Tab-separated table of C-alpha atoms in Angstrom:
chain	number	residue	atom	x	y	z
A	20	MET	CA	-14.597	-0.090	21.887
A	21	SER	CA	-15.870	-3.639	22.053
A	22	THR	CA	-19.431	-2.635	21.146
A	23	ALA	CA	-18.318	-1.080	17.882
A	24	ALA	CA	-16.085	-4.044	17.126
A	25	SER	CA	-18.768	-6.603	17.865
A	26	ALA	CA	-21.329	-4.736	15.743
A	27	THR	CA	-19.390	-5.646	12.609
A	28	THR	CA	-18.293	-9.137	13.665
A	29	GLY	CA	-18.526	-11.582	10.792
A	30	ASP	CA	-18.482	-8.769	8.236
A	31	ARG	CA	-15.043	-9.212	6.765
A	32	LEU	CA	-12.994	-7.456	4.133
A	33	ALA	CA	-12.172	-9.867	1.289
A	34	ILE	CA	-9.054	-9.453	-0.830
A	35	GLY	CA	-8.941	-12.468	-3.134
A	36	ASP	CA	-8.900	-15.475	-0.832
A	37	ARG	CA	-7.743	-13.467	2.192
A	38	THR	CA	-10.175	-11.932	4.652
A	39	LEU	CA	-9.599	-9.388	7.386
A	40	SER	CA	-11.903	-8.198	10.140
A	41	SER	CA	-10.456	-4.653	10.034
A	42	ARG	CA	-11.371	-2.450	7.092
A	43	LEU	CA	-8.560	-0.012	7.776
A	44	ILE	CA	-5.218	-0.535	6.058
A	45	ILE	CA	-2.476	1.603	7.465
A	46	GLY	CA	0.767	3.196	6.282
A	47	THR	CA	4.162	3.555	7.876
A	48	GLY	CA	5.482	6.926	6.713
A	49	LYS	CA	5.903	10.322	8.358
A	50	TYR	CA	5.625	9.213	12.014
A	51	ARG	CA	7.731	11.126	14.520
A	52	SER	CA	9.115	7.936	16.052
A	53	TYR	CA	8.811	4.165	15.802
A	54	ASP	CA	7.103	4.075	19.194
A	55	GLU	CA	4.484	6.544	18.035
A	56	MET	CA	3.921	4.526	14.878
A	57	LYS	CA	3.543	1.289	16.817
A	58	ALA	CA	1.079	2.834	19.257
A	59	ALA	CA	-0.966	4.324	16.402
A	60	HIS	CA	-0.995	1.014	14.568
A	61	ARG	CA	-2.280	-0.706	17.700
A	62	ALA	CA	-4.977	1.905	18.253
A	63	SER	CA	-6.129	1.645	14.622
A	64	GLY	CA	-6.953	-2.052	14.896
A	65	ALA	CA	-5.528	-2.452	11.381
A	66	GLN	CA	-4.413	-5.922	10.345
A	67	MET	CA	-2.603	-4.923	7.184
A	68	VAL	CA	0.211	-2.433	6.851
A	69	THR	CA	1.974	-1.101	3.781
A	70	VAL	CA	5.750	-0.616	3.432
A	71	ALA	CA	7.994	0.677	0.650
A	72	VAL	CA	10.901	-1.021	-1.112
A	73	ARG	CA	14.157	0.938	-1.235
A	74	ARG	CA	17.840	0.420	-1.902
A	75	VAL	CA	19.793	-0.721	1.159
A	76	PRO	CA	22.345	1.910	2.222
A	77	LEU	CA	25.741	0.305	1.685
A	78	ASP	CA	28.019	1.922	4.207
A	79	ARG	CA	26.160	1.730	7.462
A	80	GLY	CA	24.485	-1.041	9.366
A	81	VAL	CA	20.730	-0.766	9.187
A	82	GLU	CA	18.173	-2.375	11.400
A	83	SER	CA	15.195	-3.867	9.632
A	84	PHE	CA	12.243	-1.514	9.588
A	85	LEU	CA	10.008	-4.574	9.633
A	86	ASP	CA	11.104	-5.270	13.216
A	87	HIS	CA	9.055	-2.223	14.228
A	88	LEU	CA	5.817	-3.724	12.973
A	89	ASP	CA	3.463	-5.968	14.915
A	90	PRO	CA	4.319	-9.465	13.645
A	91	ALA	CA	0.596	-10.278	13.523
A	92	MET	CA	0.055	-7.647	10.790
A	93	GLN	CA	-0.034	-8.701	7.153
A	94	ILE	CA	2.593	-6.766	5.252
A	95	LEU	CA	1.515	-5.174	2.009
A	96	PRO	CA	4.639	-4.076	0.130
A	97	ASN	CA	4.127	-1.191	-2.287
A	98	THR	CA	5.811	0.092	-5.413
A	99	ALA	CA	5.663	3.739	-4.323
A	100	GLY	CA	8.219	5.870	-6.094
A	101	CYS	CA	7.975	3.947	-9.371
A	102	TYR	CA	7.264	5.987	-12.489
A	103	THR	CA	7.117	3.229	-15.111
A	104	ALA	CA	5.494	-0.193	-15.395
A	105	ALA	CA	8.951	-1.749	-15.769
A	106	GLU	CA	10.210	-0.249	-12.471
A	107	ALA	CA	7.053	-1.303	-10.663
A	108	ILE	CA	7.276	-4.862	-11.974
A	109	ARG	CA	10.905	-5.178	-10.843
A	110	THR	CA	10.050	-3.705	-7.449
A	111	ALA	CA	7.122	-6.111	-7.001
A	112	ARG	CA	9.307	-9.101	-7.832
A	113	LEU	CA	11.924	-7.982	-5.316
A	114	ALA	CA	9.265	-7.489	-2.648
A	115	ARG	CA	7.882	-10.951	-3.254
A	116	GLU	CA	11.317	-12.517	-2.959
A	117	ALA	CA	12.127	-10.672	0.273
A	118	LEU	CA	8.793	-11.200	2.033
A	119	GLN	CA	7.502	-14.380	0.395
A	120	THR	CA	4.140	-12.714	-0.177
A	121	ASP	CA	2.124	-12.442	-3.371
A	122	LEU	CA	0.487	-9.203	-2.175
A	123	ILE	CA	1.573	-6.007	-3.884
A	124	LYS	CA	0.139	-2.507	-3.713
A	125	LEU	CA	0.848	-1.290	-7.208
A	126	GLU	CA	1.642	2.396	-7.549
A	127	VAL	CA	2.940	3.846	-10.777
A	128	ILE	CA	3.154	7.587	-10.376
A	129	GLY	CA	2.724	9.866	-13.361
A	130	ASP	CA	3.683	13.238	-11.980
A	131	GLU	CA	5.769	14.473	-9.040
A	132	THR	CA	3.616	17.462	-8.136
A	133	THR	CA	0.278	15.690	-7.896
A	134	LEU	CA	1.515	12.119	-7.397
A	135	PHE	CA	-1.414	11.162	-9.583
A	136	PRO	CA	-1.172	7.632	-10.952
A	137	ASP	CA	-0.179	6.844	-14.517
A	138	ASN	CA	-3.198	4.678	-15.241
A	139	GLU	CA	-1.849	3.339	-18.523
A	140	GLN	CA	1.418	2.137	-16.976
A	141	THR	CA	-0.497	0.846	-13.954
A	142	LEU	CA	-2.730	-1.328	-16.110
A	143	GLU	CA	0.256	-2.640	-18.052
A	144	ALA	CA	2.088	-3.582	-14.845
A	145	ALA	CA	-1.063	-5.040	-13.258
A	146	ALA	CA	-1.602	-7.383	-16.197
A	147	VAL	CA	1.992	-8.664	-16.096
A	148	LEU	CA	2.041	-9.113	-12.319
A	149	ALA	CA	-1.381	-10.769	-12.137
A	150	LYS	CA	-0.198	-13.328	-14.722
A	151	GLU	CA	2.829	-13.995	-12.500
A	152	GLY	CA	0.498	-14.862	-9.631
A	153	PHE	CA	0.620	-11.607	-7.682
A	154	ALA	CA	-2.445	-10.352	-5.796
A	155	VAL	CA	-2.235	-6.851	-7.275
A	156	LEU	CA	-3.905	-3.952	-5.459
A	157	PRO	CA	-3.613	-1.029	-7.878
A	158	TYR	CA	-3.723	2.671	-6.974
A	159	PHE	CA	-5.529	4.510	-9.781
A	160	THR	CA	-7.669	7.520	-10.621
A	161	ASP	CA	-11.254	7.097	-9.394
A	162	ASP	CA	-12.659	6.008	-12.711
A	163	LEU	CA	-15.149	3.199	-13.352
A	164	ILE	CA	-13.763	2.157	-16.720
A	165	MET	CA	-10.231	1.940	-15.370
A	166	ALA	CA	-11.498	-0.081	-12.410
A	167	ARG	CA	-13.146	-2.539	-14.792
A	168	LYS	CA	-9.982	-2.937	-16.837
A	169	LEU	CA	-7.901	-3.559	-13.707
A	170	LEU	CA	-10.372	-6.160	-12.458
A	171	ASP	CA	-10.409	-7.804	-15.893
A	172	ALA	CA	-6.610	-7.930	-15.743
A	173	GLY	CA	-6.942	-10.077	-12.622
A	174	CYS	CA	-6.651	-7.642	-9.704
A	175	PRO	CA	-8.492	-8.977	-6.610
A	176	ALA	CA	-9.263	-5.411	-5.478
A	177	VAL	CA	-8.926	-1.870	-6.789
A	178	MET	CA	-7.691	1.213	-4.939
A	179	PRO	CA	-9.101	4.460	-6.299
A	180	LEU	CA	-7.746	7.718	-4.928
A	181	ALA	CA	-10.152	10.097	-3.189
A	182	ALA	CA	-7.819	13.120	-3.397
A	183	PRO	CA	-4.077	13.615	-3.973
A	184	ILE	CA	-1.765	11.501	-1.784
A	185	GLY	CA	-1.063	13.208	1.531
A	186	SER	CA	-3.405	16.123	0.776
A	187	GLY	CA	-6.039	15.404	3.415
A	188	LEU	CA	-8.656	16.999	1.173
A	189	GLY	CA	-11.216	14.267	1.767
A	190	ILE	CA	-13.459	12.553	-0.788
A	191	GLN	CA	-13.334	14.936	-3.755
A	192	ASN	CA	-15.640	13.015	-6.042
A	193	PRO	CA	-18.247	11.056	-4.092
A	194	ALA	CA	-20.295	10.473	-7.250
A	195	ASN	CA	-17.431	8.522	-8.863
A	196	LEU	CA	-17.157	6.261	-5.825
A	197	ARG	CA	-20.909	5.688	-5.740
A	198	ILE	CA	-20.984	4.872	-9.429
A	199	MET	CA	-18.085	2.463	-9.022
A	200	ARG	CA	-19.853	0.778	-6.106
A	201	GLU	CA	-23.153	0.478	-7.971
A	202	GLN	CA	-21.656	-0.734	-11.220
A	203	LEU	CA	-19.155	-3.122	-9.632
A	204	PRO	CA	-21.169	-4.632	-6.788
A	205	GLU	CA	-18.875	-7.658	-6.432
A	206	ALA	CA	-15.567	-5.799	-6.557
A	207	THR	CA	-13.457	-5.029	-3.514
A	208	ILE	CA	-12.956	-1.259	-3.573
A	209	ILE	CA	-10.388	0.243	-1.223
A	210	VAL	CA	-10.137	4.022	-1.062
A	211	ASP	CA	-6.447	4.883	-1.162
A	212	ALA	CA	-5.231	8.411	-0.512
A	213	GLY	CA	-6.915	11.693	0.316
A	214	VAL	CA	-8.582	11.090	3.674
A	215	GLY	CA	-7.877	13.935	6.128
A	216	THR	CA	-9.963	13.216	9.173
A	217	ALA	CA	-12.430	10.724	10.614
A	218	SER	CA	-15.512	12.060	8.820
A	219	ASP	CA	-13.760	11.567	5.473
A	220	ALA	CA	-13.197	7.903	6.304
A	221	ALA	CA	-16.823	7.508	7.375
A	222	ILE	CA	-18.020	9.106	4.130
A	223	ALA	CA	-15.856	6.747	2.057
A	224	MET	CA	-17.374	3.776	3.854
A	225	GLU	CA	-20.926	5.163	3.624
A	226	LEU	CA	-20.451	5.446	-0.126
A	227	GLY	CA	-19.792	1.723	-0.157
A	228	ALA	CA	-16.003	1.437	-0.095
A	229	ASP	CA	-14.922	-1.912	1.322
A	230	ALA	CA	-11.926	-0.429	3.110
A	231	VAL	CA	-9.740	2.655	3.372
A	232	LEU	CA	-5.965	2.847	3.224
A	233	MET	CA	-4.453	5.851	4.945
A	234	ASN	CA	-1.186	7.165	6.284
A	235	THR	CA	-0.761	10.925	6.494
A	236	ALA	CA	-4.140	11.628	8.137
A	237	ILE	CA	-2.961	9.647	11.143
A	238	ALA	CA	0.792	10.276	11.086
A	239	GLU	CA	0.527	14.063	10.652
A	240	SER	CA	-2.277	14.576	13.151
A	241	GLN	CA	-1.375	16.223	16.462
A	242	ASP	CA	-2.035	12.961	18.305
A	243	PRO	CA	-1.665	9.981	15.976
A	244	VAL	CA	-2.824	7.447	18.573
A	245	LYS	CA	-6.110	9.284	19.134
A	246	MET	CA	-6.569	9.846	15.409
A	247	ALA	CA	-5.903	6.168	14.699
A	248	GLN	CA	-8.655	5.243	17.131
A	249	ALA	CA	-10.951	7.870	15.595
A	250	MET	CA	-10.328	6.382	12.152
A	251	ARG	CA	-11.052	2.903	13.402
A	252	LEU	CA	-14.377	4.014	14.846
A	253	ALA	CA	-15.245	6.123	11.793
A	254	ILE	CA	-14.648	3.190	9.473
A	255	GLU	CA	-16.816	0.931	11.589
A	256	ALA	CA	-19.521	3.605	11.818
A	257	GLY	CA	-19.436	4.263	8.079
A	258	ARG	CA	-19.541	0.572	7.291
A	259	LEU	CA	-22.535	0.023	9.580
A	260	ALA	CA	-24.343	3.008	8.070
A	261	TYR	CA	-23.727	1.635	4.576
A	262	LEU	CA	-25.026	-1.797	5.557
A	263	ALA	CA	-28.015	-0.226	7.326
A	264	GLY	CA	-28.936	1.833	4.247
A	265	ARG	CA	-29.557	5.504	4.815
A	266	MET	CA	-33.000	7.160	4.687
A	267	SER	CA	-33.978	9.075	1.568
A	268	LYS	CA	-33.375	12.801	1.567
A	269	ARG	CA	-36.432	15.021	1.260
A	270	LEU	CA	-36.693	18.757	0.856
A	271	TYR	CA	-39.316	19.412	3.528
A	272	ALA	CA	-39.776	18.435	7.149
A	273	SER	CA	-41.448	15.191	8.117
A	274	ALA	CA	-42.730	15.087	11.696
A	275	THR	CA	-41.404	12.300	13.859
A	276	SER	CA	-44.197	12.491	16.457
A	277	PRO	CA	-47.857	11.651	15.727
A	278	LEU	CA	-49.864	14.526	14.278
A	279	THR	CA	-53.111	13.410	15.942
A	280	GLY	CA	-54.076	13.995	19.586
A	281	VAL	CA	-52.160	17.218	19.951
A	282	VAL	CA	-53.473	19.408	22.836
A	283	ARG	CA	-55.206	22.417	21.322
B	1	MET	CA	36.723	-6.414	-10.197
B	2	ASN	CA	34.162	-3.661	-10.437
B	3	LEU	CA	30.480	-4.096	-9.603
B	4	ARG	CA	27.734	-1.531	-9.753
B	5	ILE	CA	25.658	-1.875	-6.593
B	6	ASN	CA	22.629	0.333	-6.020
B	7	GLY	CA	23.996	2.783	-8.546
B	8	GLU	CA	27.498	2.967	-6.970
B	9	ASP	CA	30.749	1.503	-8.303
B	10	ARG	CA	32.358	-0.986	-5.901
B	11	GLU	CA	35.646	-2.885	-6.059
B	12	VAL	CA	35.425	-6.474	-4.809
B	13	ALA	CA	37.560	-9.592	-5.100
B	14	ASP	CA	37.168	-11.642	-8.281
B	15	ASN	CA	34.739	-14.567	-8.339
B	16	VAL	CA	32.851	-13.511	-5.254
B	17	SER	CA	29.436	-15.150	-4.749
B	18	LEU	CA	26.286	-13.281	-3.814
B	19	THR	CA	26.339	-14.834	-0.350
B	20	GLU	CA	29.929	-13.630	0.136
B	21	LEU	CA	29.073	-10.172	-1.143
B	22	VAL	CA	26.167	-9.857	1.307
B	23	ALA	CA	28.540	-10.795	4.135
B	24	GLN	CA	31.242	-8.355	2.926
B	25	LEU	CA	28.720	-5.518	2.781
B	26	ASP	CA	27.631	-6.422	6.311
B	27	LEU	CA	23.992	-6.707	5.270
B	28	THR	CA	21.472	-8.686	7.272
B	29	PRO	CA	20.336	-11.313	4.780
B	30	ALA	CA	16.868	-11.676	6.271
B	31	ARG	CA	14.297	-9.573	4.462
B	32	ILE	CA	16.449	-8.162	1.717
B	33	ALA	CA	16.147	-9.053	-1.931
B	34	ILE	CA	18.710	-8.909	-4.709
B	35	GLU	CA	18.396	-8.240	-8.398
B	36	LEU	CA	21.311	-9.115	-10.677
B	37	ASN	CA	21.247	-7.411	-14.084
B	38	GLN	CA	17.520	-6.754	-13.605
B	39	ASN	CA	16.545	-10.307	-12.638
B	40	VAL	CA	15.727	-11.326	-9.089
B	41	VAL	CA	18.067	-13.977	-7.694
B	42	ARG	CA	16.272	-16.343	-5.347
B	43	ARG	CA	17.871	-16.583	-1.942
B	44	ALA	CA	18.519	-20.303	-2.454
B	45	ASN	CA	20.671	-19.422	-5.463
B	46	TRP	CA	22.864	-16.810	-3.753
B	47	PRO	CA	25.681	-19.269	-2.881
B	48	SER	CA	25.970	-20.566	-6.439
B	49	THR	CA	25.697	-17.162	-8.086
B	50	VAL	CA	29.228	-16.006	-8.866
B	51	LEU	CA	29.527	-12.369	-9.866
B	52	LYS	CA	31.335	-11.061	-12.906
B	53	GLU	CA	33.047	-7.788	-13.789
B	54	ASN	CA	30.545	-4.933	-14.299
B	55	ASP	CA	27.551	-6.866	-13.001
B	56	GLU	CA	24.770	-4.543	-11.898
B	57	LEU	CA	23.073	-5.266	-8.598
B	58	GLU	CA	20.110	-3.789	-6.799
B	59	ILE	CA	19.880	-4.738	-3.141
B	60	VAL	CA	16.675	-3.625	-1.464
B	61	HIS	CA	14.971	-3.703	1.891
B	62	PHE	CA	11.807	-2.201	3.332
B	63	VAL	CA	11.254	1.253	4.756
B	64	GLY	CA	8.352	3.212	6.166
B	65	GLY	CA	5.918	4.933	3.821
B	66	GLY	CA	6.494	5.152	0.161
B	67	LYS	CA	5.467	8.188	-1.808
B	68	GLY	CA	8.541	10.069	-2.751
B	69	ARG	CA	11.695	9.838	-4.768
B	70	LYS	CA	12.400	7.250	-7.371
B	71	SER	CA	13.219	3.772	-6.082
B	72	LEU	CA	14.982	1.859	-8.848
B	73	GLN	CA	16.570	3.521	-11.850
């Protein structure tokens, strides 16, 4: 464990003026129990965790969900469940008031079946919130032009999807991620949604993503603690491979041992 | 008087403040946020915010996950 961790020491994820040593951002949904969630969070090494804003139930006492999170984790509230810019803006303002944080993971959903983002509403909300001083992390379709517009609107990072939320399909369009990385070399790009297993996370990082946000791949695995550790290692491995720079592909073999001096 | 809280009609005493309402609803004030007629009310202003007939309130907290049903209406 410590070897992998030390290999990326000093290489930190930057989100605006914040930096984190872990490049895995983790969710809080779908776990079988709080204990399982806590153990998975620990195993993941994540330092940032996302939570949703919902109406308080009025007729029963409720414990605070936040009490089940490691207090050392940075909380990234999200606007999941919002379908318009107006709803997302209100939700972000409420989250900021409750948590005293300027961080917001902006999600404006366009369709219940795919949970694909409404990019137009997302951009509108991002512009308003960025002007109000929020550090807006927007979930959007993996599209370079949209990424540029969101960055121009003042977002400190962008969060393209890799596949539908909760689908576990893996990186469906690696070319789009590569293009985004190459064309936006300074931007912080966080792959949000679609990862199914460790190799998917490694591929996202090898393509040059700065981080990956995931929930279902860990929570719905048979052993979330093991999968959380696998994801942690995969993200470190993928990051190192990206920094190392892969060899070029060639169609034919290229011998690794000297061709001279072979016994005949 | 009637208030609409999180989409439900509620009868409360007249001239109740937000702080008093939170206590009456038995909510833990830490880590909730309140919107009155679509504007967030800062915690520091809860005591001085006196509610009126038919005010609309959203009182929110945090839960696991996200993706799902609509949050605010």
